[in-house]
Amino acid sequence: MCGIVGYLGKKSAVEVLVEGLERLEYRGYDSAGIAALEGSAIEIVKSKGKIADLKAKLNGNLSGSTIGIGHTRWATHGRPSDANAHPHRDCTGKIAVVHNGIIENYQELKEFLLEEGHIFLSETDTEVISHLIEHYYKDNDLFTAVQYATSRLEGSYALVVLCTDCPDRLIAARKDSPLIVGLGDEEYFFASDIPAILKHTRRINILDDGEIALITSSKVEVYNSTGKKVAKKEMYVEWDAEAAEKGGYDHFMIKEIHEQPQALQKTLSGRIHSEKGIVDLKEVSLDAEKLRNINNVAIVACGTAYHAGLIGKYAIEKLVRIPVEADIASEFRYRNPLIDDRSLVIVISQSGETADTLAALREAKKRGAHVIAVTNVVGSTVSREADDVLYTWAGPEIAVASTKAYTTQLVAMYLLALDLGTKLGTLSQEKAAEIVKALAEIPNNAAKVLEQAEKVKSWAKEASVWKDAFFIGRGLDWAVAMEGQLKLKEISYMHAEAYAAGELKHGTLALIEERIPVIALATQEELYDKMVSNIEEVNARGANVTGVTFEGNKELEKAVNQVIYIPETLPLLAPILSVIPLQLLSYYAAVERGCDVDKPRNLAKSVTVE
Ligand code: F6R
């Protein structure tokens, strides 16, 4: 994810900024840049690649400046390049801006600014901010210009502005993207993350949504969205540098599990209109006419992404009424798949670089299929080679075990099913509106599931001595069971299997004996009674069953040893919520067993070899 640092004080700004950006490197980025005020001009140096590349370009220059802003960019709008790297400037060269977040209405703003004669140098959404500030900038009043400009922005932002006319101040604003003020001794900082400034100060103010802050070398002032000055509480950071990188969590995996509400919100942002009950996927170029030409859909991916594909299969078949195969990429590519120019192939890949998924994509393209990529990494190889790209906007995932990437992939699959079903008319407007409304509530519901982390933690203590575990479910619950067992295997090194509950009696039931742990997912209304019968089958053999179901379903308590509840939503969307306790279970069990949670043995984050 992008990182921000701003500095104003007596030290060399460039040194402070570069060092701060280095502290944010662990978050992942593809380019970096700084802007510093040197004399009466803003000098901007930026580079695609690593901070070492930026340093090489700086070559020791600008070391006399004491005010500046810096940024590490993780591409969203516009591929990784020197031009798209931040900071971005206005036409006059007086104003420079760094920004984290996504400006959803940037196209509309850009058109307005182009008509006003502004010239853009990048493909980013951020560049509209510097031009918008320029548009409102009058009488050396940068603060009012930032107020007006931010009032026109839709989406999320944390931004810091540097202006040649105000060499004694930096101005920052935030909405739905973190930003802090570092309070030093005759020096002040802005940063998106604590590690960036930890070397210089542990005293901070946390900015809230809608606030605009101004720092000079002697003070900080913060104003709320109505322009009223607010008194901020000073906080003291106790964390060491390593804990700060993980936002105070012990591991990246648990940090990423807890980031899911925000990540899900970002995936949905700008793509659904819950009042109108419609989905708006500009990214998909297939119109109704082209879609009518499609005979079949193949969803191809590996590992966790494949499990997201299984949910996608259910959703698309249900809402679009078209045959869908979900396939493991390493199988798909070698089995002469029945794919041609009347096929739609959807590849799912967090990294966008997985060798098997990429080969499957190329195979599909060779056969003339239309390919949609669902990926988290802008500019990744699958995003460049696919016909259409649906980004998941989960932010960088650092832990090897995928969590927030998976749940955001699920959202992407639901959005796609809604888009295709609406275009083809297989989905009524009322049904689409009902799903859209439920999707809009998913981020809040995910936050509610996370409130049960402590309960799952004590369950995980018990789980840490398991030799085997069985995850069972029917329909969509079976697909979630597959993901649950993979998580447990990969980070806690425990043997686990997932079964379609109705299939147990055809063999696996022989393995169920006294006290064997079974995790039974029971969220699918239409299959509920059948699922309870399957739970009774394992109960009869003495299994220790934990059920996962919707709040209010007290009935299940009669059939199982304990129940984990998730907030009510449509059964179709339940996987996004029911997987969260399973992620927490594997995490806490792995910690209890002393496993290397973020880097499990034998595994790599991105598998770029066959
Ligand atoms: C498991 C996990 C892997 C990946 C798989 C595909 O937690 O992360 O199973 O899902 O290696 O990776 P991507 O999505 O990058 O193609």
XYZ file of C-alpha atoms and ligand atoms in Angstrom:
626
model
C 0.000 0.000 0.000
C 1.131 3.547 -0.543
C 3.074 5.345 2.162
C 3.315 9.040 3.023
C 5.930 11.061 4.894
C 6.031 14.845 5.294
C 8.665 16.838 7.178
C 9.177 20.408 8.340
C 11.979 21.276 10.757
C 15.688 21.969 10.908
C 17.101 18.726 9.540
C 17.687 17.822 5.929
C 14.124 17.043 4.749
C 15.314 14.689 2.015
C 17.251 12.575 4.510
C 14.261 12.354 6.863
C 11.877 11.563 4.004
C 14.021 8.894 2.356
C 14.719 7.229 5.697
C 10.985 7.346 6.517
C 10.090 5.816 3.161
C 12.618 3.036 3.766
C 10.784 2.260 7.015
C 7.620 1.740 4.932
C 9.239 -0.524 2.340
C 7.899 -3.695 4.003
C 4.373 -2.659 2.901
C 5.212 -3.189 -0.735
C 5.445 -0.462 -3.402
C 6.465 -0.075 -7.015
C 7.773 3.492 -7.160
C 8.834 6.269 -4.830
C 9.345 10.015 -4.921
C 9.947 13.155 -2.944
C 9.288 16.876 -3.381
C 11.382 19.393 -1.472
C 11.396 23.152 -1.387
C 14.800 24.378 -2.527
C 15.036 28.165 -2.505
C 11.731 29.333 -3.968
C 11.095 26.293 -6.172
C 9.715 22.817 -5.603
C 12.052 20.116 -6.856
C 10.471 16.728 -7.507
C 12.519 13.550 -7.863
C 10.725 10.261 -8.438
C 11.468 6.843 -9.753
C 9.841 3.572 -10.629
C 11.367 0.678 -8.689
C 13.078 0.678 -5.333
C 14.042 3.476 -2.970
C 17.626 2.687 -3.921
C 16.691 3.873 -7.450
C 15.259 7.068 -5.992
C 18.424 7.606 -3.974
C 20.540 7.103 -7.067
C 18.482 9.750 -8.886
C 18.758 12.148 -5.940
C 22.495 11.629 -5.934
C 22.943 13.680 -2.753
C 21.143 16.739 -4.191
C 18.544 18.831 -2.371
C 20.209 18.103 0.945
C 19.841 21.737 2.095
C 16.037 21.719 2.059
C 14.202 21.515 5.410
C 10.645 21.034 4.157
C 9.310 18.303 1.898
C 6.951 15.425 1.215
C 7.651 11.821 0.194
C 5.670 8.845 -1.049
C 5.919 5.165 -1.869
C 3.329 4.176 -4.455
C 1.560 0.868 -4.863
C -0.170 1.320 -8.201
C -3.940 1.657 -8.390
C -4.835 4.062 -11.203
C -2.108 3.886 -13.818
C 0.704 1.385 -14.096
C 3.961 1.686 -12.118
C 6.121 4.310 -13.873
C 8.192 7.421 -13.172
C 5.354 9.629 -14.421
C 2.731 7.978 -12.244
C 4.907 8.036 -9.116
C 4.035 10.728 -6.547
C 4.413 13.626 -5.761
C 2.203 15.195 -8.443
C 2.255 18.889 -9.219
C -0.113 21.475 -10.636
C 0.404 23.378 -13.920
C 2.273 26.273 -12.301
C 4.736 24.038 -10.476
C 3.848 25.825 -7.228
C 1.918 22.985 -5.645
C 2.948 19.355 -5.012
C 0.778 16.608 -3.528
C 1.228 13.070 -2.215
C -1.879 10.943 -1.753
C -2.971 7.569 -0.420
C -6.399 6.199 -1.287
C -8.630 6.232 -4.343
C -10.469 9.226 -5.794
C -13.604 7.638 -7.190
C -14.838 10.667 -9.146
C -11.435 11.493 -10.643
C -12.621 11.028 -14.251
C -15.363 13.571 -13.828
C -12.968 16.002 -12.090
C -10.311 15.450 -14.726
C -12.761 16.288 -17.520
C -13.733 19.472 -15.695
C -10.080 20.445 -15.177
C -9.144 19.625 -18.784
C -11.898 21.958 -19.968
C -10.413 24.627 -17.700
C -7.115 24.173 -19.555
C -5.146 22.066 -17.057
C -2.502 19.773 -18.487
C -2.021 16.333 -16.951
C 1.275 14.489 -16.923
C 0.198 11.150 -15.414
C -2.571 8.546 -15.535
C -3.240 8.767 -11.798
C -6.340 9.782 -9.896
C -4.053 11.780 -7.558
C -3.063 14.333 -10.147
C -6.583 15.788 -10.144
C -5.960 16.860 -6.537
C -2.969 19.091 -7.288
C -4.851 20.713 -10.182
C -8.006 21.112 -8.136
C -6.040 22.874 -5.397
C -4.527 25.114 -8.061
C -8.042 25.851 -9.340
C -9.120 27.109 -5.910
C -5.822 28.741 -4.900
C -6.106 32.519 -4.431
C -4.316 35.193 -2.362
C -1.712 32.782 -0.988
C -4.489 30.980 0.920
C -3.461 27.348 0.544
C -5.603 26.195 3.460
C -8.882 27.390 1.896
C -7.857 25.923 -1.461
C -7.297 22.516 0.173
C -10.654 22.837 1.969
C -12.492 23.534 -1.294
C -10.603 20.909 -3.259
C -11.186 18.121 -0.708
C -14.882 18.989 -0.525
C -15.129 17.900 -4.165
C -13.343 14.574 -3.716
C -15.297 11.330 -3.498
C -13.531 8.201 -2.271
C -10.704 7.931 0.213
C -7.669 10.067 0.763
C -4.792 10.934 3.017
C -2.878 13.746 1.374
C -0.122 16.211 2.118
C 0.387 19.447 0.180
C 3.529 21.504 -0.297
C 3.401 24.987 -1.875
C 6.177 27.383 -2.887
C 4.224 30.379 -1.553
C 4.053 28.840 1.935
C 7.632 27.750 2.701
C 6.792 27.617 6.403
C 3.954 25.103 6.321
C 2.594 21.792 5.132
C -1.115 21.066 4.917
C -2.702 17.608 5.130
C -6.201 16.155 4.968
C -7.732 12.732 5.463
C -10.848 10.706 4.777
C -10.944 6.904 5.121
C -7.167 6.593 4.865
C -4.872 6.860 7.901
C -2.717 9.903 8.589
C -0.857 10.971 11.723
C 1.036 14.058 12.823
C 4.414 13.444 14.482
C 5.222 16.002 17.183
C 8.937 16.669 17.497
C 11.100 19.319 19.051
C 10.842 22.260 16.631
C 10.011 19.794 13.912
C 6.757 18.219 12.772
C 5.903 15.295 10.555
C 2.997 13.822 8.636
C 2.930 10.082 8.022
C 0.521 7.415 6.897
C 2.150 4.929 9.296
C 3.966 5.162 12.592
C 7.215 3.370 11.519
C 8.011 6.245 9.133
C 8.641 8.687 12.000
C 9.461 6.435 14.943
C 13.169 7.271 14.788
C 12.373 10.955 15.416
C 9.397 10.998 17.754
C 6.951 8.831 19.658
C 4.494 11.667 20.276
C 1.674 11.777 17.774
C -1.778 13.125 16.940
C -4.080 10.842 14.975
C -6.134 12.729 12.395
C -9.804 11.828 12.068
C -11.928 11.698 8.948
C -12.713 15.102 7.504
C -9.911 16.866 9.376
C -7.382 19.211 7.803
C -4.091 19.808 9.605
C -1.436 22.431 9.212
C 2.105 22.175 10.548
C 4.775 24.837 10.859
C 8.121 24.436 12.586
C 6.555 25.558 15.881
C 2.992 24.299 15.929
C 0.286 22.026 14.647
C -3.300 23.123 14.072
C -6.147 20.784 13.220
C -9.564 21.796 11.850
C -12.691 19.708 11.389
C -14.795 19.544 8.222
C -16.759 22.659 9.205
C -13.521 24.629 9.554
C -13.628 24.697 13.366
C -10.307 24.314 15.187
C -10.162 21.092 17.206
C -7.940 20.146 20.136
C -6.242 16.793 19.502
C -5.186 14.372 22.170
C -1.474 13.636 22.197
C -0.687 9.924 22.097
C 2.552 8.214 23.002
C 3.673 5.244 20.877
C 5.080 2.413 22.964
C 5.690 -0.016 20.082
C 9.150 -0.913 18.868
C 9.871 -0.573 15.137
C 8.952 -4.182 14.338
C 5.599 -4.020 16.133
C 4.887 -0.682 14.471
C 5.285 -2.231 11.010
C 2.581 -4.685 11.931
C 0.335 -1.951 13.290
C 0.859 -3.319 16.797
C -0.167 -6.872 15.843
C 2.166 -9.811 16.366
C 2.060 -10.954 12.744
C 1.098 -9.617 9.339
C -1.470 -12.407 8.976
C -3.555 -11.251 11.952
C -3.150 -7.624 10.872
C -4.457 -8.553 7.425
C -7.340 -10.566 8.899
C -8.357 -7.455 10.826
C -7.961 -5.254 7.743
C -10.774 -7.133 6.001
C -13.633 -4.693 6.769
C -11.687 -1.821 5.154
C -10.422 -3.991 2.295
C -13.958 -5.205 1.503
C -15.175 -1.620 1.567
C -12.503 -0.654 -0.960
C -13.426 -3.523 -3.278
C -17.043 -2.382 -3.247
C -16.289 1.311 -3.377
C -17.573 3.006 -6.531
C -18.880 -0.295 -7.883
C -22.266 -0.510 -6.174
C -25.005 2.031 -5.617
C -26.949 0.636 -2.702
C -29.819 3.163 -2.877
C -30.373 2.514 -6.560
C -29.634 -1.190 -6.023
C -27.317 -1.447 -9.001
C -23.794 -2.602 -9.700
C -21.517 -0.569 -11.946
C -18.518 -2.488 -13.258
C -16.957 -0.198 -15.817
C -14.017 -2.591 -16.027
C -15.980 -5.326 -17.826
C -16.135 -4.609 -21.540
C -18.626 -7.383 -22.370
C -22.009 -5.895 -23.268
C -25.274 -7.854 -23.522
C -24.714 -8.663 -27.189
C -21.225 -10.082 -26.631
C -22.440 -11.951 -23.562
C -25.211 -13.637 -25.520
C -22.453 -15.145 -27.631
C -20.851 -16.819 -24.587
C -21.608 -20.533 -24.177
C -19.561 -21.367 -21.112
C -17.424 -19.855 -18.367
C -14.184 -21.273 -16.914
C -12.745 -19.901 -13.683
C -9.082 -20.761 -13.339
C -6.777 -20.190 -10.353
C -4.544 -21.860 -7.745
C -4.867 -22.498 -4.012
C -6.929 -19.977 -2.101
C -7.740 -18.093 -5.296
C -9.145 -21.354 -6.703
C -11.358 -21.623 -3.626
C -12.642 -18.129 -4.404
C -13.288 -19.467 -7.912
C -15.493 -22.237 -6.480
C -17.694 -19.581 -4.896
C -17.633 -17.668 -8.186
C -18.940 -20.772 -9.958
C -21.919 -20.971 -7.588
C -22.656 -17.275 -7.853
C -22.435 -17.084 -11.655
C -24.437 -20.256 -12.231
C -27.101 -19.026 -9.829
C -27.380 -15.473 -11.117
C -26.403 -15.834 -14.775
C -27.647 -19.362 -15.512
C -24.682 -20.285 -17.663
C -22.455 -23.400 -17.245
C -19.339 -22.629 -15.209
C -16.303 -24.826 -14.529
C -13.911 -23.894 -11.737
C -10.518 -25.339 -12.472
C -7.097 -25.589 -10.871
C -4.755 -23.761 -13.247
C -2.118 -26.505 -13.321
C -4.819 -28.969 -14.418
C -6.616 -26.688 -16.846
C -3.549 -25.896 -18.926
C -2.702 -29.542 -19.643
C -6.111 -31.051 -20.281
C -7.006 -29.619 -23.645
C -9.854 -27.582 -22.150
C -13.103 -27.042 -24.019
C -12.510 -23.361 -24.531
C -13.024 -21.333 -27.694
C -14.040 -17.888 -28.885
C -17.461 -18.401 -27.300
C -15.978 -18.924 -23.831
C -15.404 -16.502 -21.004
C -12.357 -17.330 -18.877
C -11.930 -15.677 -15.483
C -8.483 -15.987 -13.909
C -8.096 -15.136 -10.229
C -4.680 -14.320 -8.788
C -3.777 -12.134 -5.836
C -0.234 -11.577 -7.108
C -1.101 -11.685 -10.796
C 2.174 -13.541 -11.320
C 1.406 -17.201 -10.509
C 3.036 -19.250 -13.268
C 0.245 -21.818 -13.691
C -2.510 -19.185 -13.706
C -0.604 -17.136 -16.234
C -0.090 -20.166 -18.472
C -3.823 -20.943 -18.231
C -4.608 -17.353 -19.207
C -2.328 -17.628 -22.252
C -3.897 -20.947 -23.227
C -7.366 -19.404 -23.013
C -6.295 -16.412 -25.120
C -4.738 -18.724 -27.699
C -8.099 -20.442 -28.030
C -9.862 -17.125 -28.609
C -11.625 -16.794 -25.235
C -12.412 -13.465 -23.628
C -10.327 -13.274 -20.427
C -11.188 -11.307 -17.293
C -8.483 -11.140 -14.603
C -9.360 -10.675 -10.945
C -6.155 -9.542 -9.277
C -4.826 -7.401 -6.457
C -1.696 -6.076 -8.113
C -1.877 -3.296 -10.657
C 0.473 -3.796 -13.558
C 0.947 -7.503 -12.768
C 1.411 -9.827 -15.727
C -2.152 -11.195 -15.674
C -3.528 -7.664 -15.556
C -1.511 -6.754 -18.632
C -2.441 -9.842 -20.638
C -6.164 -10.144 -19.834
C -8.879 -8.407 -21.857
C -10.483 -6.890 -18.770
C -9.201 -6.470 -15.217
C -11.156 -6.335 -12.000
C -8.873 -5.179 -9.204
C -9.636 -6.312 -5.687
C -8.057 -3.240 -4.016
C -7.187 -5.248 -0.871
C -3.834 -3.482 -0.456
C -0.582 -5.458 -0.299
C -0.849 -8.843 1.341
C 2.417 -9.661 3.064
C 1.653 -12.846 5.023
C 2.038 -15.952 2.859
C -1.404 -17.216 3.881
C -4.018 -15.350 1.926
C -6.873 -13.800 3.949
C -7.994 -10.343 2.852
C -7.145 -11.188 -0.751
C -9.550 -14.163 -0.573
C -12.540 -12.282 0.866
C -12.074 -9.426 -1.593
C -11.829 -11.966 -4.442
C -15.210 -13.282 -3.284
C -16.661 -9.778 -3.493
C -15.198 -9.401 -6.985
C -16.882 -12.665 -8.041
C -20.258 -11.547 -6.673
C -19.921 -8.197 -8.447
C -19.089 -9.977 -11.680
C -22.067 -12.341 -11.347
C -24.336 -9.351 -10.666
C -22.950 -7.469 -13.660
C -23.315 -10.388 -16.080
C -26.766 -11.387 -14.763
C -28.061 -7.820 -15.002
C -26.753 -7.363 -18.536
C -28.190 -10.667 -19.717
C -31.490 -10.153 -17.925
C -31.209 -13.449 -16.026
C -31.353 -11.500 -12.780
C -34.332 -9.340 -11.880
C -33.763 -5.765 -10.754
C -35.352 -6.596 -7.366
C -33.031 -9.554 -6.775
C -29.984 -7.541 -7.866
C -31.013 -4.719 -5.512
C -31.407 -7.159 -2.641
C -27.886 -8.559 -3.179
C -26.355 -5.105 -3.641
C -27.941 -3.937 -0.397
C -26.604 -6.977 1.465
C -23.137 -6.476 -0.084
C -23.069 -2.879 1.173
C -23.467 -4.226 4.721
C -20.725 -6.837 4.392
C -17.799 -4.669 5.642
C -19.699 -3.903 8.882
C -20.699 -7.519 9.262
C -17.081 -8.604 8.811
C -16.095 -6.207 11.614
C -18.717 -7.871 13.831
C -17.285 -11.341 13.145
C -13.870 -10.043 14.167
C -15.284 -9.062 17.547
C -15.329 -12.798 18.290
C -11.568 -13.153 17.923
C -11.121 -13.905 21.647
C -13.681 -16.724 21.553
C -11.949 -18.286 18.550
C -8.611 -17.862 20.319
C -9.675 -20.083 23.187
C -11.068 -22.640 20.721
C -7.698 -22.537 18.943
C -5.887 -23.436 22.168
C -7.842 -26.671 22.160
C -7.272 -27.056 18.421
C -3.516 -26.727 18.677
C -3.197 -30.370 19.779
C -5.430 -31.806 17.080
C -3.915 -34.518 14.875
C -6.622 -34.295 12.212
C -9.617 -32.098 11.526
C -12.547 -32.357 9.143
C -14.337 -29.389 7.608
C -17.748 -30.176 6.188
C -20.464 -28.227 4.409
C -22.885 -28.295 1.527
C -23.080 -25.960 -1.466
C -21.265 -22.707 -0.768
C -20.387 -23.968 2.722
C -18.386 -26.772 1.133
C -16.331 -24.251 -0.827
C -15.621 -22.375 2.431
C -14.703 -25.679 4.106
C -12.042 -26.120 1.398
C -10.512 -22.774 2.283
C -10.743 -23.492 6.027
C -8.819 -26.741 5.748
C -6.135 -25.183 3.546
C -5.544 -22.366 6.050
C -5.171 -24.841 8.914
C -2.764 -27.036 6.951
C -0.534 -24.314 5.586
C 0.192 -22.305 8.694
C -0.304 -24.705 11.589
C 0.957 -27.844 9.786
C -2.031 -29.892 10.933
C -3.702 -32.499 8.837
C -7.152 -31.326 7.736
C -9.650 -32.358 5.063
C -12.727 -30.748 3.580
C -15.719 -32.784 2.483
C -19.043 -32.136 0.871
C -21.121 -33.233 3.841
C -23.357 -35.496 1.752
C -20.295 -37.362 0.512
C -19.020 -38.456 3.942
C -20.996 -41.668 3.986
C -19.336 -42.750 0.747
C -16.029 -43.386 2.467
C -14.690 -40.731 4.807
C -17.117 -41.519 7.601
C -14.809 -44.475 8.351
C -12.287 -41.953 9.715
C -14.708 -40.358 12.168
C -14.086 -41.684 15.644
C -14.445 -40.593 19.269
C -13.446 -36.873 19.849
C -12.328 -36.259 16.267
C -12.775 -32.509 15.552
C -15.307 -31.617 12.872
C -16.061 -28.047 11.788
C -19.523 -27.959 10.264
C -20.600 -24.923 8.250
C -24.363 -24.515 8.192
C -25.363 -21.252 6.531
C -27.219 -22.448 3.460
C -30.948 -22.278 4.119
C -32.024 -24.625 1.333
C -29.591 -27.307 2.483
C -29.881 -26.742 6.215
C -31.929 -29.829 7.167
C -29.692 -32.080 5.086
C -26.643 -30.522 6.737
C -28.028 -31.193 10.221
C -28.530 -34.854 9.224
C -24.866 -35.022 8.217
C -23.867 -33.474 11.547
C -25.907 -36.194 13.275
C -23.961 -38.804 11.289
C -20.635 -37.589 12.700
C -22.165 -37.045 16.152
C -23.247 -40.674 16.189
C -19.566 -41.636 15.772
C -18.517 -39.449 18.730
C -17.093 -36.442 16.823
C -16.495 -33.131 18.597
C -18.421 -30.740 16.353
C -18.137 -26.952 16.107
C -20.881 -25.395 14.022
C -20.707 -22.099 12.121
C -24.069 -20.511 11.412
C -26.080 -17.282 11.447
C -26.879 -15.428 14.669
C -30.253 -16.387 15.993
C -30.074 -19.998 14.815
C -30.141 -21.472 18.320
C -31.361 -24.775 16.863
C -27.845 -25.747 15.823
C -26.680 -25.677 19.453
C -28.697 -28.856 20.019
C -26.714 -30.727 17.383
C -23.138 -29.584 18.046
C -20.677 -29.070 20.911
C -20.235 -25.342 20.291
C -21.370 -22.744 17.785
C -19.586 -19.786 16.229
C -22.120 -17.232 15.045
C -21.834 -14.861 12.117
C -24.171 -11.897 11.476
C -27.143 -12.569 9.258
C -26.757 -11.892 5.576
C -27.994 -13.536 2.389
C -26.877 -17.193 2.284
C -25.238 -16.370 -1.070
C -22.858 -13.950 0.662
C -22.263 -16.009 3.814
C -18.805 -17.277 2.670
C -17.287 -13.793 3.116
C -18.211 -13.930 6.803
C -18.039 -17.651 7.642
C -14.426 -17.939 6.498
C -13.242 -15.317 9.023
C -13.530 -17.553 12.140
C -11.662 -20.254 10.191
C -8.850 -17.812 9.371
C -8.680 -16.838 13.051
C -8.695 -20.486 14.115
C -5.695 -21.353 11.916
C -3.856 -18.218 12.982
C -4.251 -18.737 16.725
C -3.625 -22.493 16.484
C -0.403 -21.826 14.554
C 0.742 -19.261 17.148
C -0.024 -21.728 19.934
C 2.063 -24.368 18.133
C 4.956 -21.947 17.705
C 4.812 -21.991 13.897
C 6.318 -19.308 11.698
C 2.915 -17.821 10.867
C 3.847 -15.243 8.241
C 6.352 -17.465 6.459
C 5.201 -21.090 6.708
C 7.761 -23.718 5.805
C 8.147 -24.751 2.160
C 5.814 -22.019 0.874
C 6.294 -18.774 -1.051
C 3.962 -15.813 -1.413
C 4.062 -15.763 -5.157
C 4.674 -19.024 -7.020
C 6.271 -17.926 -10.258
C 7.559 -21.364 -11.185
C 5.588 -24.300 -12.446
C -2.832 -19.843 0.418
C -2.318 -19.042 -0.675
C -2.059 -19.707 -1.967
C -2.361 -18.749 -3.136
C -1.941 -19.376 -4.470
C -2.272 -18.486 -5.631
O -3.082 -19.078 1.555
O -2.081 -17.874 -0.519
O -2.786 -20.881 -2.096
O -3.721 -18.459 -3.135
O -0.561 -19.640 -4.456
O -1.623 -17.256 -5.534
P -2.101 -16.032 -6.390
O -3.471 -15.656 -5.887
O -1.091 -14.969 -6.148
O -2.163 -16.468 -7.819
